CSV table of C-alpha atoms in Angstrom, one decimal:
chain,number,residue,atom,x,y,z
T,1,UNK,CA,-65.1,28.7,-5.8
T,2,UNK,CA,-67.0,27.4,-2.7
T,3,UNK,CA,-68.3,30.8,-2.0
T,4,UNK,CA,-69.5,31.2,-5.5
T,5,UNK,CA,-71.1,27.8,-5.4
T,6,UNK,CA,-72.8,28.7,-2.1
T,7,UNK,CA,-74.3,31.8,-3.6
T,8,UNK,CA,-75.6,30.0,-6.6
T,9,UNK,CA,-76.8,26.9,-5.0
T,10,UNK,CA,-78.0,28.0,-1.6
T,11,UNK,CA,-78.5,31.8,-2.1
T,12,UNK,CA,-80.8,31.3,-5.2
T,13,UNK,CA,-82.9,28.9,-3.2
T,14,UNK,CA,-83.6,31.8,-0.6
T,15,UNK,CA,-84.5,34.9,-2.6
T,16,UNK,CA,-84.4,37.9,-0.5
T,17,UNK,CA,-81.9,36.6,2.0
T,18,UNK,CA,-79.7,39.6,1.6
T,19,UNK,CA,-82.4,42.0,2.7
T,20,UNK,CA,-83.2,39.7,5.7
T,21,UNK,CA,-79.7,39.6,6.7
T,22,UNK,CA,-79.5,43.4,6.6
T,23,UNK,CA,-82.5,43.4,8.9
T,24,UNK,CA,-80.8,41.0,11.3
T,25,UNK,CA,-77.6,43.2,11.5
T,26,UNK,CA,-79.7,46.1,12.2
T,27,UNK,CA,-81.6,44.5,15.1
T,28,UNK,CA,-78.5,43.0,16.4
T,29,UNK,CA,-76.4,46.1,16.5
T,30,UNK,CA,-78.9,48.7,18.0
T,31,UNK,CA,-79.7,49.2,21.8
T,32,UNK,CA,-82.0,46.9,23.7
T,33,UNK,CA,-84.6,49.7,24.0
T,34,UNK,CA,-84.8,49.9,20.3
T,35,UNK,CA,-85.2,46.2,19.9
T,36,UNK,CA,-87.9,46.0,22.6
T,37,UNK,CA,-89.9,48.9,20.9
T,38,UNK,CA,-89.7,47.1,17.5
T,39,UNK,CA,-90.5,43.7,18.8
T,40,UNK,CA,-93.7,45.3,20.7
T,41,UNK,CA,-94.9,46.6,17.3
T,42,UNK,CA,-94.0,43.5,15.4
T,43,UNK,CA,-95.8,41.2,17.9
T,44,UNK,CA,-98.9,43.5,17.7
T,45,UNK,CA,-99.0,43.3,14.0
T,46,UNK,CA,-98.4,39.6,14.1
T,47,UNK,CA,-101.3,39.0,16.6
T,48,UNK,CA,-103.7,41.1,14.3
T,49,UNK,CA,-102.6,38.9,11.3
T,50,UNK,CA,-103.5,35.7,13.2
T,51,UNK,CA,-106.9,37.1,14.4
T,52,UNK,CA,-107.9,38.0,11.0
T,53,UNK,CA,-106.6,35.1,8.9
T,54,UNK,CA,-106.0,32.1,11.2
T,55,UNK,CA,-109.2,30.4,12.1
T,56,UNK,CA,-107.8,28.8,15.3
T,57,UNK,CA,-107.1,32.3,16.7
T,58,UNK,CA,-110.2,34.1,15.5
T,59,UNK,CA,-112.2,33.5,18.6
T,60,UNK,CA,-109.3,33.3,21.0
T,61,UNK,CA,-107.8,36.8,20.3
T,62,UNK,CA,-109.5,40.1,20.9
T,63,UNK,CA,-108.6,43.3,19.0
T,64,UNK,CA,-105.5,44.9,20.6
T,65,UNK,CA,-104.6,41.9,22.7
T,66,UNK,CA,-101.1,41.8,24.2
T,67,UNK,CA,-99.1,38.6,23.8
T,68,UNK,CA,-99.5,37.8,27.5
T,69,UNK,CA,-103.3,37.7,26.9
T,70,UNK,CA,-102.9,34.8,24.3
T,71,UNK,CA,-103.5,31.4,25.7
T,72,UNK,CA,-100.5,29.0,25.1
T,73,UNK,CA,-100.6,26.8,22.1
T,74,UNK,CA,-100.1,23.3,23.0
T,75,UNK,CA,-98.5,20.3,21.1
T,76,UNK,CA,-102.0,18.5,21.4
T,77,UNK,CA,-103.5,21.4,19.2
T,78,UNK,CA,-101.0,20.6,16.5
T,79,UNK,CA,-101.6,17.0,16.8
T,80,UNK,CA,-105.4,17.6,16.6
T,81,UNK,CA,-105.0,19.0,13.0
T,82,UNK,CA,-103.4,21.9,11.2
T,83,UNK,CA,-106.3,23.2,9.2
T,84,UNK,CA,-107.4,25.7,11.7
T,85,UNK,CA,-103.9,26.8,12.4
T,86,UNK,CA,-103.0,27.7,8.8
T,87,UNK,CA,-103.6,31.0,7.2
T,88,UNK,CA,-106.8,30.5,5.3
T,89,UNK,CA,-105.7,32.6,2.3
T,90,UNK,CA,-102.7,30.6,1.5
T,91,UNK,CA,-102.8,27.9,-1.2
T,92,UNK,CA,-101.2,24.6,-0.4
T,93,UNK,CA,-98.7,25.1,-3.2
T,94,UNK,CA,-97.2,27.8,-1.1
T,95,UNK,CA,-96.7,25.7,2.1
T,96,UNK,CA,-94.0,23.5,3.0
T,97,UNK,CA,-95.0,20.6,5.4
T,98,UNK,CA,-92.5,19.4,8.1
T,99,UNK,CA,-92.8,16.9,10.8
T,100,UNK,CA,-91.1,16.6,14.3
T,101,UNK,CA,-90.3,13.1,15.7
T,102,UNK,CA,-90.8,15.0,18.9
T,103,UNK,CA,-87.7,15.3,21.2
T,104,UNK,CA,-90.3,15.3,24.0
T,105,UNK,CA,-91.9,12.1,22.6
T,106,UNK,CA,-94.9,13.8,21.1
T,107,UNK,CA,-94.6,14.1,17.4
T,108,UNK,CA,-96.3,17.0,15.6
T,109,UNK,CA,-96.7,18.4,12.1
T,110,UNK,CA,-96.2,21.9,11.0
T,111,UNK,CA,-96.0,24.1,7.8
T,112,UNK,CA,-93.7,26.9,6.9
T,113,UNK,CA,-93.6,29.3,4.1
T,114,UNK,CA,-90.8,30.5,1.8
T,115,UNK,CA,-90.1,33.5,3.9
T,116,UNK,CA,-89.6,31.4,7.1
T,117,UNK,CA,-86.8,29.5,5.3
T,118,UNK,CA,-85.4,32.8,4.0
T,119,UNK,CA,-85.3,34.1,7.5
T,120,UNK,CA,-83.6,30.8,8.7
T,121,UNK,CA,-81.0,30.9,5.9
T,122,UNK,CA,-80.1,34.5,6.7
T,123,UNK,CA,-79.9,33.7,10.4
T,124,UNK,CA,-77.5,30.9,9.6
T,125,UNK,CA,-75.3,33.3,7.5
T,126,UNK,CA,-75.3,35.8,10.3
T,127,UNK,CA,-74.4,33.3,13.0
T,128,UNK,CA,-71.4,32.1,10.8
T,129,UNK,CA,-70.2,35.7,10.4
T,130,UNK,CA,-70.6,36.2,14.4
T,131,UNK,CA,-68.2,33.3,14.8
T,132,UNK,CA,-65.6,34.6,12.5
T,133,UNK,CA,-66.6,32.3,9.6
T,134,UNK,CA,-67.8,32.6,6.1
T,135,UNK,CA,-71.2,31.2,5.5
T,136,UNK,CA,-69.8,28.8,3.2
T,137,UNK,CA,-67.1,27.4,5.6
T,138,UNK,CA,-66.1,23.8,4.9
T,139,UNK,CA,-68.4,21.7,7.3
T,140,UNK,CA,-68.3,18.2,8.6
T,141,UNK,CA,-71.8,17.0,9.9
T,142,UNK,CA,-72.2,14.4,12.5
T,143,UNK,CA,-75.8,13.9,11.8
T,144,UNK,CA,-78.5,11.5,11.2
T,145,UNK,CA,-79.4,9.5,8.0
T,146,UNK,CA,-82.6,7.9,8.8
T,147,UNK,CA,-83.2,6.7,5.3
T,148,UNK,CA,-80.3,4.1,5.3
T,149,UNK,CA,-79.7,4.8,1.6
T,150,UNK,CA,-76.7,6.4,-0.3
T,151,UNK,CA,-77.6,10.0,-1.2
T,152,UNK,CA,-78.5,10.6,-4.8
T,153,UNK,CA,-76.2,12.1,-7.4
T,154,UNK,CA,-77.5,15.7,-7.1
T,155,UNK,CA,-77.2,15.6,-3.3
T,156,UNK,CA,-73.7,14.1,-3.5
T,157,UNK,CA,-72.8,16.7,-6.2
T,158,UNK,CA,-74.1,19.6,-4.1
T,159,UNK,CA,-72.1,18.4,-0.9
T,160,UNK,CA,-68.9,18.2,-3.0
T,161,UNK,CA,-69.3,21.6,-4.6
T,162,UNK,CA,-70.0,23.1,-1.0
T,163,UNK,CA,-67.3,21.0,0.7
T,164,UNK,CA,-69.6,19.3,3.1
T,165,UNK,CA,-68.8,16.0,4.7
T,166,UNK,CA,-71.7,13.8,6.0
T,167,UNK,CA,-71.0,11.3,8.7
T,168,UNK,CA,-74.0,9.1,10.0
T,169,UNK,CA,-74.5,9.7,13.7
T,170,UNK,CA,-77.1,6.8,13.7
T,171,UNK,CA,-74.4,4.2,13.4
T,172,UNK,CA,-71.5,4.9,15.7
T,173,UNK,CA,-69.3,1.8,16.9
T,174,UNK,CA,-65.5,1.8,17.5
T,175,UNK,CA,-64.8,0.9,13.9
T,176,UNK,CA,-66.9,3.5,12.4
T,177,UNK,CA,-65.5,6.2,14.7
T,178,UNK,CA,-62.2,5.2,13.8
T,179,UNK,CA,-63.0,5.6,10.1
T,180,UNK,CA,-64.7,9.1,10.9
T,181,UNK,CA,-61.4,10.3,12.5
T,182,UNK,CA,-59.3,9.3,9.6
T,183,UNK,CA,-61.7,11.0,7.3
T,184,UNK,CA,-61.9,14.1,9.3
T,185,UNK,CA,-58.2,14.3,9.5
T,186,UNK,CA,-58.0,14.3,5.7
T,187,UNK,CA,-61.0,16.7,5.3
T,188,UNK,CA,-59.9,19.2,7.9
T,189,UNK,CA,-63.2,20.9,8.3
T,190,UNK,CA,-63.7,24.5,9.5
T,191,UNK,CA,-66.8,23.6,11.3
T,192,UNK,CA,-67.9,20.3,12.8
T,193,UNK,CA,-71.5,20.3,13.5
T,194,UNK,CA,-73.6,17.5,15.2
T,195,UNK,CA,-76.0,16.2,17.8
T,196,UNK,CA,-74.7,17.0,21.3
T,197,UNK,CA,-74.6,13.3,22.3
T,198,UNK,CA,-72.9,12.2,19.1
T,199,UNK,CA,-70.2,14.9,19.4
T,200,UNK,CA,-69.6,13.8,22.9
T,201,UNK,CA,-69.4,10.2,22.1
T,202,UNK,CA,-67.0,10.9,19.3
T,203,UNK,CA,-65.0,13.1,21.6
T,204,UNK,CA,-64.7,10.4,24.2
T,205,UNK,CA,-63.5,8.1,21.4
T,206,UNK,CA,-60.8,10.6,20.3
T,207,UNK,CA,-59.6,11.2,23.8
T,208,UNK,CA,-59.3,7.3,24.4
T,209,UNK,CA,-57.0,6.8,21.5
T,210,UNK,CA,-53.2,6.7,21.8
T,211,UNK,CA,-51.6,9.5,20.0
T,212,UNK,CA,-53.3,12.9,19.2
T,213,UNK,CA,-55.6,13.3,16.3
T,214,UNK,CA,-55.0,16.5,14.5
T,215,UNK,CA,-58.6,17.5,13.8
T,216,UNK,CA,-58.7,21.2,14.5
T,217,UNK,CA,-61.8,23.0,13.2
T,218,UNK,CA,-62.3,26.7,13.9
T,219,UNK,CA,-65.8,25.9,15.7
T,220,UNK,CA,-67.6,23.0,16.9
T,221,UNK,CA,-71.4,23.4,16.6
T,222,UNK,CA,-73.7,21.6,19.0
T,223,UNK,CA,-77.4,21.3,18.0
T,224,UNK,CA,-80.6,19.2,18.4
T,225,UNK,CA,-80.1,18.2,22.1
T,226,UNK,CA,-79.3,19.7,25.3
T,227,UNK,CA,-75.4,20.2,25.7
T,228,UNK,CA,-74.4,19.2,29.2
T,229,UNK,CA,-71.3,20.9,30.8
T,230,UNK,CA,-69.4,17.6,31.0
T,231,UNK,CA,-70.1,17.1,27.3
T,232,UNK,CA,-68.9,20.5,26.5
T,233,UNK,CA,-65.7,20.0,28.3
T,234,UNK,CA,-65.0,16.7,26.6
T,235,UNK,CA,-65.7,18.0,23.2
T,236,UNK,CA,-63.5,21.1,23.6
T,237,UNK,CA,-60.7,19.0,24.9
T,238,UNK,CA,-60.8,16.7,21.9
T,239,UNK,CA,-61.2,19.4,19.3
T,240,UNK,CA,-59.1,22.1,20.9
T,241,UNK,CA,-61.7,24.7,20.1
T,242,UNK,CA,-64.8,26.2,21.7
T,243,UNK,CA,-68.3,24.6,21.3
T,244,UNK,CA,-71.0,27.0,20.0
T,245,UNK,CA,-74.5,25.6,21.2
T,246,UNK,CA,-77.6,26.3,19.0
T,247,UNK,CA,-81.1,25.8,20.2
T,248,UNK,CA,-83.9,25.3,17.8
T,249,UNK,CA,-86.6,22.8,16.7
T,250,UNK,CA,-88.4,21.5,13.6
T,251,UNK,CA,-91.4,23.6,14.5
T,252,UNK,CA,-89.2,26.9,14.8
T,253,UNK,CA,-85.6,26.9,13.9
T,254,UNK,CA,-83.0,29.4,15.3
T,255,UNK,CA,-84.4,30.1,18.7
T,256,UNK,CA,-81.0,30.8,20.5
T,257,UNK,CA,-77.3,30.6,19.8
T,258,UNK,CA,-74.1,31.3,21.5
T,259,UNK,CA,-71.9,34.2,20.7
T,260,UNK,CA,-68.0,34.3,20.6
T,261,UNK,CA,-68.0,35.2,24.2
T,262,UNK,CA,-70.2,32.4,25.3
T,263,UNK,CA,-73.5,34.2,25.8
T,264,UNK,CA,-76.5,32.2,25.0
T,265,UNK,CA,-78.7,34.7,23.1
T,266,UNK,CA,-82.4,34.3,22.2
T,267,UNK,CA,-82.4,35.3,18.5
T,268,UNK,CA,-85.1,38.0,19.0
T,269,UNK,CA,-85.0,39.4,15.4
T,270,UNK,CA,-87.6,36.8,14.5
T,271,UNK,CA,-88.6,34.7,17.6
T,272,UNK,CA,-90.0,35.8,20.9
T,273,UNK,CA,-89.2,33.4,23.7
T,274,UNK,CA,-91.0,33.3,27.0
T,275,UNK,CA,-90.0,31.2,30.2
T,276,UNK,CA,-93.2,30.6,32.4
T,277,UNK,CA,-94.0,28.5,35.5
T,278,UNK,CA,-96.9,26.1,35.9
T,279,UNK,CA,-99.3,29.0,36.3
T,280,UNK,CA,-98.2,30.7,33.2
T,281,UNK,CA,-96.4,33.5,34.8
T,282,UNK,CA,-92.9,34.6,33.8
T,283,UNK,CA,-90.0,33.2,35.9
T,284,UNK,CA,-87.3,35.0,37.5
T,285,UNK,CA,-83.7,34.7,36.0
T,286,UNK,CA,-82.0,31.5,36.9
T,287,UNK,CA,-85.4,29.6,37.6
T,288,UNK,CA,-86.2,26.8,35.2
T,289,UNK,CA,-89.6,27.1,33.5
T,290,UNK,CA,-91.6,26.1,30.5
T,291,UNK,CA,-90.6,27.6,27.0
T,292,UNK,CA,-93.2,29.3,24.9
T,293,UNK,CA,-92.3,30.3,21.3
T,294,UNK,CA,-93.8,33.0,19.1
T,295,UNK,CA,-92.5,32.7,15.7
T,296,UNK,CA,-92.7,36.0,13.8
T,297,UNK,CA,-91.1,34.7,10.6
T,298,UNK,CA,-93.8,32.1,9.8
T,299,UNK,CA,-97.0,33.3,8.1
T,300,UNK,CA,-98.0,29.9,7.0
T,301,UNK,CA,-99.5,29.0,10.4
T,302,UNK,CA,-100.2,30.9,13.6
T,303,UNK,CA,-97.4,29.7,16.0
T,304,UNK,CA,-98.2,31.9,19.0
T,305,UNK,CA,-97.0,31.2,22.5
T,306,UNK,CA,-96.2,27.6,21.4
T,307,UNK,CA,-95.2,25.3,24.3
T,308,UNK,CA,-92.6,23.1,22.8
T,309,UNK,CA,-92.0,20.8,25.7
T,310,UNK,CA,-88.7,22.2,26.7
T,311,UNK,CA,-87.5,23.7,29.9
T,312,UNK,CA,-85.0,26.6,30.1
T,313,UNK,CA,-83.9,29.4,32.3
T,314,UNK,CA,-82.8,33.0,31.7
T,315,UNK,CA,-79.3,34.1,32.6
T,316,UNK,CA,-78.9,35.9,36.0
T,317,UNK,CA,-76.3,38.3,34.7
T,318,UNK,CA,-77.3,41.9,34.6
T,319,UNK,CA,-74.3,43.4,32.7
T,320,UNK,CA,-74.4,43.6,29.0
T,321,UNK,CA,-72.7,40.7,27.0
T,322,UNK,CA,-69.2,41.4,25.9
T,323,UNK,CA,-70.3,40.7,22.3
T,324,UNK,CA,-72.5,44.0,22.4
T,325,UNK,CA,-75.6,42.1,21.4
T,326,UNK,CA,-79.0,43.4,22.7
T,327,UNK,CA,-80.6,40.1,22.7
T,328,UNK,CA,-81.7,38.5,26.1
T,329,UNK,CA,-79.5,35.7,27.4
T,330,UNK,CA,-80.4,32.1,28.3
T,331,UNK,CA,-78.6,30.4,31.2
T,332,UNK,CA,-79.2,27.0,29.7
T,333,UNK,CA,-81.8,24.7,28.1
T,334,UNK,CA,-82.5,21.9,30.4
T,335,UNK,CA,-84.5,19.6,28.3
T,336,UNK,CA,-84.2,17.8,24.9
T,337,UNK,CA,-81.9,15.1,26.2
T,338,UNK,CA,-81.4,12.0,24.1
T,339,UNK,CA,-79.7,8.7,25.3
T,340,UNK,CA,-77.7,6.3,23.0
T,341,UNK,CA,-79.3,2.8,22.9
T,342,UNK,CA,-76.3,0.2,23.0
T,343,UNK,CA,-76.6,-3.0,21.1
T,344,UNK,CA,-75.1,-6.4,22.3
T,345,UNK,CA,-72.5,-5.9,19.3
T,346,UNK,CA,-71.3,-2.6,21.0
T,347,UNK,CA,-72.9,-0.1,18.7
T,348,UNK,CA,-74.5,2.8,20.1
T,349,UNK,CA,-77.5,4.1,18.3
T,350,UNK,CA,-78.3,7.8,18.6
T,351,UNK,CA,-81.8,8.3,20.2
T,352,UNK,CA,-82.7,10.7,17.4
T,353,UNK,CA,-82.9,7.6,15.1
T,354,UNK,CA,-86.0,6.3,16.9
T,355,UNK,CA,-87.8,9.7,16.8
T,356,UNK,CA,-87.5,9.7,12.9
T,357,UNK,CA,-89.6,6.4,12.9
T,358,UNK,CA,-92.5,8.5,14.2
T,359,UNK,CA,-92.4,11.4,11.7
T,360,UNK,CA,-95.8,12.1,10.4
T,361,UNK,CA,-97.7,9.5,12.2
T,362,UNK,CA,-101.2,10.4,13.6
T,363,UNK,CA,-101.7,7.2,15.6
T,364,UNK,CA,-99.1,7.9,18.2
T,365,UNK,CA,-99.6,10.9,20.5
T,366,UNK,CA,-96.7,10.1,22.8
T,367,UNK,CA,-93.8,7.4,22.8
T,368,UNK,CA,-91.0,6.2,24.7
T,369,UNK,CA,-88.1,3.8,23.8
T,370,UNK,CA,-86.9,2.3,27.1
T,371,UNK,CA,-83.8,0.1,27.1
T,372,UNK,CA,-83.8,-2.0,30.2
T,373,UNK,CA,-80.8,-4.2,29.4
T,374,UNK,CA,-78.5,-4.9,26.3
T,375,UNK,CA,-81.1,-7.6,25.3
T,376,UNK,CA,-84.4,-5.9,26.2
T,377,UNK,CA,-86.0,-2.7,24.7
T,378,UNK,CA,-89.6,-1.7,25.5
T,379,UNK,CA,-91.6,0.7,23.3
T,380,UNK,CA,-94.5,2.4,25.0
T,381,UNK,CA,-96.9,4.4,22.9
T,382,UNK,CA,-100.1,6.6,23.8
T,383,UNK,CA,-102.7,6.8,21.1
T,384,UNK,CA,-104.7,4.5,18.9
T,385,UNK,CA,-101.7,2.7,17.4
T,386,UNK,CA,-102.0,-1.1,17.4
T,387,UNK,CA,-99.4,-3.9,17.0
T,388,UNK,CA,-100.5,-4.3,13.6
T,389,UNK,CA,-100.2,-0.7,12.5
T,390,UNK,CA,-96.8,-0.4,14.2
T,391,UNK,CA,-95.5,-3.8,12.7
T,392,UNK,CA,-93.3,-2.2,10.1
T,393,UNK,CA,-91.8,0.3,12.6
T,394,UNK,CA,-91.2,-2.7,15.2
T,395,UNK,CA,-89.6,-4.5,12.4
T,396,UNK,CA,-87.2,-1.6,11.6
T,397,UNK,CA,-86.3,-1.5,15.3
T,398,UNK,CA,-85.7,-5.1,15.6
T,399,UNK,CA,-83.6,-5.2,12.5
T,400,UNK,CA,-81.6,-2.2,13.6
T,401,UNK,CA,-81.0,-3.4,17.2
T,402,UNK,CA,-80.0,-7.0,16.1
T,403,UNK,CA,-81.3,-10.6,16.6
T,404,UNK,CA,-80.2,-10.9,20.3
T,405,UNK,CA,-82.5,-7.9,21.4
T,406,UNK,CA,-86.1,-8.4,22.4
T,407,UNK,CA,-88.4,-5.4,21.4
T,408,UNK,CA,-91.7,-5.5,23.2
T,409,UNK,CA,-94.5,-3.0,22.5
T,410,UNK,CA,-97.1,-1.8,25.0
T,411,UNK,CA,-100.0,0.6,24.5
T,412,UNK,CA,-100.3,2.7,27.8
T,413,UNK,CA,-102.6,5.6,28.8
T,414,UNK,CA,-99.7,7.7,30.2
T,415,UNK,CA,-95.9,7.8,30.2
T,416,UNK,CA,-94.6,9.3,33.5
T,417,UNK,CA,-92.1,12.2,33.1
T,418,UNK,CA,-88.8,12.7,34.9
T,419,UNK,CA,-88.8,14.3,38.4
T,420,UNK,CA,-88.2,17.7,36.7
T,421,UNK,CA,-91.3,17.2,34.5
T,422,UNK,CA,-89.4,16.4,31.3
T,423,UNK,CA,-90.4,13.5,29.1
T,424,UNK,CA,-87.7,11.3,27.8
T,425,UNK,CA,-88.2,9.9,24.3
T,426,UNK,CA,-85.3,7.5,24.7
T,427,UNK,CA,-84.4,6.2,28.1
T,428,UNK,CA,-81.6,3.8,28.7
T,429,UNK,CA,-80.7,1.8,31.7
T,430,UNK,CA,-77.4,0.6,30.1
T,431,UNK,CA,-74.3,2.6,31.2
T,432,UNK,CA,-72.3,4.3,28.6
T,433,UNK,CA,-69.3,1.9,29.5
T,434,UNK,CA,-71.3,-1.1,28.4
T,435,UNK,CA,-69.4,-3.3,26.0
T,436,UNK,CA,-70.3,-6.2,23.8
T,437,UNK,CA,-70.9,-9.5,25.6
């Protein structure tokens, strides 16, 4: 029944997904040499499309250019406006806008077309099968609900038919996590999916409780944040199953994912990842560098060598992965960490909640939420925003944090990065062990 509902409700929204899934299987099964040869041709054709139909690239690309000849596309280019980056032939009715709150603290807007979402859907189905699951596996999401409202009837009906359980990662205190645990024991999901930090926090809660909880999914899927080794260890201990990490972003989903053998593969059937140093040169395996993304699946806008603000490193292993995939492997993604902000009442608010406040804003180029103590939170912004234009946002923050917390806003010229060069959009000086006072 669930499989039929998935095909009717999800498959019909993504016409052509079976053909895309067949293409993915073909690329993922062949030798590395065949993949590289196909990708070279696909990239060349993609560059010619961008030169011919995307105004931004028309004067920046020469005929026959290689990908390494293309100047990196920066977040500032996206923030400056999308008009020049969109295929000039495409009517607006064919484009689907999206926005990133900016895990690097720099919100941007993007557009995708239907084929991008079909590729994304097919990739998700393929990943599930690689993990030994059906695409319609019963799933519990420890995810964010930034709307603060109960889902509508149609959405609740869809979740029920597809056996999906939504748990709000933006509101996690001891009482709520206890309720989550009881709900999950009854629901018994095959997959638990969530933000890395939220999964880790919940895993810590489970491990601290007397008596074992019998929540035993087949897979725990971590996404949207960097998964640290200590977090992986806690999550796997709490749930008794491996964690599969997936790397992507609002700008370009499905960049890399872990296989059953733990290999963290770049999903090269639709995306090209480069890792470069400050001079723009490729880094050696094991060396952290800046991530550049070229999305071959999106012909709505020219996302070529896009520097997404993340830092990653290629795997140093030279032998093929045991899974047999020809895709290159990452060692890890170093960036995209989020801190929880702890309220005086003991609730920990996931950092992603704050990024959602900035979706679609043009007056904030960069921001940081800095919790200095349980009762003091600073909001720093770079851009033309004023206290007046930010008043509704500040009011939401103050309401969410509670009356004992002072929220102070400052406009600054620059927000310093970490020693590794990474910007943290949420920064908390309050230790995880903080409790209500």
